[in-house]
Short mmCIF file of C-alpha atoms in Angstrom, two decimals:
data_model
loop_
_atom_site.label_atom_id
_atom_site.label_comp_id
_atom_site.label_asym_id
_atom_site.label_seq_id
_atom_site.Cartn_x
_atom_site.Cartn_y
_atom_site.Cartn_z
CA UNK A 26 14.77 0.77 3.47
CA UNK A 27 12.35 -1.20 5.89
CA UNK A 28 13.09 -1.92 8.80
CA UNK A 29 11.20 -3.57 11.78
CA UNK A 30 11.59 -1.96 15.03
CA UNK A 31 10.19 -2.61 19.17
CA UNK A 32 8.30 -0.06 20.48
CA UNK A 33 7.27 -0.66 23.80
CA UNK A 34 5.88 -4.05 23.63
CA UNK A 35 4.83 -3.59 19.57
CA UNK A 36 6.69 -4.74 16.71
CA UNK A 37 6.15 -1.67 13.97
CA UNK A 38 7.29 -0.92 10.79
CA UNK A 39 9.85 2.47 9.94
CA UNK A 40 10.35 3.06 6.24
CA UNK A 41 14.07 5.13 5.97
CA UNK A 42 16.08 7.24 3.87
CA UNK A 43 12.83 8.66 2.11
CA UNK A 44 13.69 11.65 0.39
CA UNK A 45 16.88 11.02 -1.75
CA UNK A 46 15.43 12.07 -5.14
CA UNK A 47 15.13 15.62 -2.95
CA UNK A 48 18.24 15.39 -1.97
CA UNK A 49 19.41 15.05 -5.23
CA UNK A 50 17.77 18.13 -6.50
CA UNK A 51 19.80 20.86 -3.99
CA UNK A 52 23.03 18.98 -3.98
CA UNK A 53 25.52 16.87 -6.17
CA UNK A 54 25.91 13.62 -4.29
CA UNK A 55 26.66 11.64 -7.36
CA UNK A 56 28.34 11.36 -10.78
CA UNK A 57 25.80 12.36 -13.50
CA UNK A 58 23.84 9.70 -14.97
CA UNK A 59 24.33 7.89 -12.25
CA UNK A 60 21.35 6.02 -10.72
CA UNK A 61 20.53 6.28 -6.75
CA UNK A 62 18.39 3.58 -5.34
CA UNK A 63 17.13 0.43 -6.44
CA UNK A 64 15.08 0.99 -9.73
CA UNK A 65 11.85 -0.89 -8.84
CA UNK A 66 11.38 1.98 -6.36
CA UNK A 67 12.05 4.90 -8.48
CA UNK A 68 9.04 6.66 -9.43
CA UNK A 69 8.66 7.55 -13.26
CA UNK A 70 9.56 10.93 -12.67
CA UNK A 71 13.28 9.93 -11.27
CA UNK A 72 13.30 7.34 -14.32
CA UNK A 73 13.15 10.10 -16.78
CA UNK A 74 15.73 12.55 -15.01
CA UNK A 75 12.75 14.85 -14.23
CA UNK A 76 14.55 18.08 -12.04
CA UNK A 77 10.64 18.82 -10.47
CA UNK A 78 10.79 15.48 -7.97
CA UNK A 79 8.02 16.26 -4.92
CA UNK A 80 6.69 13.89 -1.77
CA UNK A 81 4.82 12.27 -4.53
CA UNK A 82 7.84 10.14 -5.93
CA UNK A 83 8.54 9.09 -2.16
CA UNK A 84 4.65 8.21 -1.69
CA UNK A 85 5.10 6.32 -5.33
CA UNK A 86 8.22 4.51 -3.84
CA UNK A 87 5.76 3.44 -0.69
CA UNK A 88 2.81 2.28 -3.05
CA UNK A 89 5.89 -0.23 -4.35
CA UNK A 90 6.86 -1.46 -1.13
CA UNK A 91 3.01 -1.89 -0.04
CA UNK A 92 2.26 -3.49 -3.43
CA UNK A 93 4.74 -6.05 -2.53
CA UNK A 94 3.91 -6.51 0.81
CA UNK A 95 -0.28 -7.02 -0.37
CA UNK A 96 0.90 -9.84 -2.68
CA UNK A 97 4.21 -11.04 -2.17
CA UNK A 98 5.41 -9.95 -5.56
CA UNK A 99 7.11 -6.89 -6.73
CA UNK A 100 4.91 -4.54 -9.20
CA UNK A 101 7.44 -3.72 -11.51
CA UNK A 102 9.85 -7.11 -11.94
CA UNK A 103 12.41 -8.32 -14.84
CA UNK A 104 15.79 -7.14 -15.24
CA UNK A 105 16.84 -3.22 -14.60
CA UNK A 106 16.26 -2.67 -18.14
CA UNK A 107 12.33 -4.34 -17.84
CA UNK A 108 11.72 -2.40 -14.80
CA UNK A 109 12.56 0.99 -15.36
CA UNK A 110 10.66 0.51 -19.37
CA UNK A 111 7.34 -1.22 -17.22
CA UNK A 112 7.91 2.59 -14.60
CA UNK A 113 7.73 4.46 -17.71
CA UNK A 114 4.94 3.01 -19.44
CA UNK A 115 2.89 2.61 -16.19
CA UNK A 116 2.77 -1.42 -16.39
CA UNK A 117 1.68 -3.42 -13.55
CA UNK A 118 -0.39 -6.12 -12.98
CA UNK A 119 -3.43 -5.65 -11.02
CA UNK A 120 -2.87 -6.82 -7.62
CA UNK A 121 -5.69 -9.23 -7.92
CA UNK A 122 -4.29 -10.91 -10.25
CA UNK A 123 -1.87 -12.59 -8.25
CA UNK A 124 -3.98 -12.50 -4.98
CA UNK A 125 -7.49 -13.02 -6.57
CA UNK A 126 -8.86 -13.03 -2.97
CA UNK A 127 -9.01 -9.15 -2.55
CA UNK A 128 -11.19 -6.94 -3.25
CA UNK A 129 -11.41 -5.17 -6.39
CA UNK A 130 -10.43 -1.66 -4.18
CA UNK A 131 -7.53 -2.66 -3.91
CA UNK A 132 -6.70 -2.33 -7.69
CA UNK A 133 -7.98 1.08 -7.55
CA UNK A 134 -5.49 2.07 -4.19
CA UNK A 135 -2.50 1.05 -6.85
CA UNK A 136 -3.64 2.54 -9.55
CA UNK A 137 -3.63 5.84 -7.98
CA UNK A 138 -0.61 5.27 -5.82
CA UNK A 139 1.09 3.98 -8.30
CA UNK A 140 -0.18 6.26 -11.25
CA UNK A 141 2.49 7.17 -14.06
CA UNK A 142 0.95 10.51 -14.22
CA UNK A 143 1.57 12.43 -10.57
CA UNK A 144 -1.28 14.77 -10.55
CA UNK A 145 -3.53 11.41 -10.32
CA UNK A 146 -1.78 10.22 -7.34
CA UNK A 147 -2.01 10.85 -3.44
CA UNK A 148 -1.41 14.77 -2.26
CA UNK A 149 0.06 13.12 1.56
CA UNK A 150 1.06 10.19 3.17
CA UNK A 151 -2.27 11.01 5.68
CA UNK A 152 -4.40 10.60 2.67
CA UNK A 153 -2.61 7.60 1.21
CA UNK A 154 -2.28 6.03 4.69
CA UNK A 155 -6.16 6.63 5.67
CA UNK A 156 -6.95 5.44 1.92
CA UNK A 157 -5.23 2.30 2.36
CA UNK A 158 -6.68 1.97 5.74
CA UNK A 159 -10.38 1.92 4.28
CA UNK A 160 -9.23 -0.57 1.23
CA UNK A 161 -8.01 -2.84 4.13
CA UNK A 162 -10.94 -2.42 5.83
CA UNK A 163 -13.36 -3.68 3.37
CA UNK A 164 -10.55 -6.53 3.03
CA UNK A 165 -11.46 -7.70 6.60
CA UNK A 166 -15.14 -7.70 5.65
CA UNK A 167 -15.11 -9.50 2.65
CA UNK A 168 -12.92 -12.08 4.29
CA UNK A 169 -15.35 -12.57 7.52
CA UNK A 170 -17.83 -12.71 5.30
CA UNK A 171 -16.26 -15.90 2.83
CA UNK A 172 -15.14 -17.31 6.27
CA UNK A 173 -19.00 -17.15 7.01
CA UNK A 174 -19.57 -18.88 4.20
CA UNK A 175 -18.84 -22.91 3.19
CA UNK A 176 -16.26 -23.28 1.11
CA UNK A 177 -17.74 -24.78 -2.21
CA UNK A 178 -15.76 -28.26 -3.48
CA UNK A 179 -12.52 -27.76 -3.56
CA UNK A 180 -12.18 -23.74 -3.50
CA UNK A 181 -11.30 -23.05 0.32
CA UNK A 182 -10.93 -18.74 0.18
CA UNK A 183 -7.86 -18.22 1.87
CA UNK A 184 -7.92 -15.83 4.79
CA UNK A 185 -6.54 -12.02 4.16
CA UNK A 186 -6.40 -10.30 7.65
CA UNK A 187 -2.78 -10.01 7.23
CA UNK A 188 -3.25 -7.34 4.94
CA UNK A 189 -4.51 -5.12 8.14
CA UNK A 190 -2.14 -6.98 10.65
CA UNK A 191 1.66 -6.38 8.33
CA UNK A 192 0.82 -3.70 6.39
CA UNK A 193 -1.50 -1.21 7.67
CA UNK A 194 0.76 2.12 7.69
CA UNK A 195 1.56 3.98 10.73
CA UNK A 196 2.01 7.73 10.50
CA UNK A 197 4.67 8.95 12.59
#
């Protein structure tokens, strides 16, 4: 769950009810079988019924919801059935793909936050958070730059700041 919230005079962004899959594991809250959550946020792990689930499933769940805030599309899309076969397999489009004006880093932030295999992904939200920071960094270069720059015919780059100005994480 996202939610937008006032803080003094600053509109931020709390992400809520992290932690289910860990709830899961030390208590029966559900039937068996049973799936908690909506499925394009479950990491692989909670696809395949792993019992192991760590902060690395919630950081997964986050690289979904920044994925789709970077692009405006969800990583992992078709029915239940598509999604949770795409989670298992590892199958996303590179976000460039659909917004061909970033950088080529920020492929390689969701590749590793959204790796299949955990031990590839981030150890902390710090590190993810101050990775993501650096990606959107060189985002706000490369788009002064091009804004520098005539556009050529009909190919106007379209500005990307918003990538720094919605989605840079806060740590709290």
């Amino acid at each position: 769950n996202v939610f937008i919230a006032q803080v003094d005079h600053d509109k931020v962004v709390k992400i809520l009810d992290f932690g289910i899959a860990k709830v899961l594991d030390h208590r029966t809250v559900t039937v068996d079988g049973e799936i908690v959550g909506s499925a394009r946020y479950m990491s692989p792990e909670q696809v395949v019924g792993a019992k192991d689930i760590d902060l690395r499933s919630d950081l997964w769940s986050l690289g979904v919801i920044l994925y789709r805030a970077v692009t405006g599309s969800d990583a992992f899309g078709g029915d239940i059935v598509e999604t949770m076969q795409s989670i298992r397999c590892g199958r996303f489009s590179p976000a460039t793909i659909t917004r061909p004006d970033l950088v080529p880093e920020v492929d390689a932030f969701f590749d590793r936050a959204l790796a299949f295999d955990r031990k590839r992904r981030f150890l902390s939200a710090v590190e993810m958070a101050d990775a993501f920071a650096e990606v959107a960094e060189r985002q706000v270069a490369a788009t002064s730059q091009a804004e520098a720059e005539p556009p050529v015919g009909t190919d106007e780059r379209v500005a990307t700041a918003t990538l720094v100005q919605t989605v840079t994480p806060t740590v709290i």
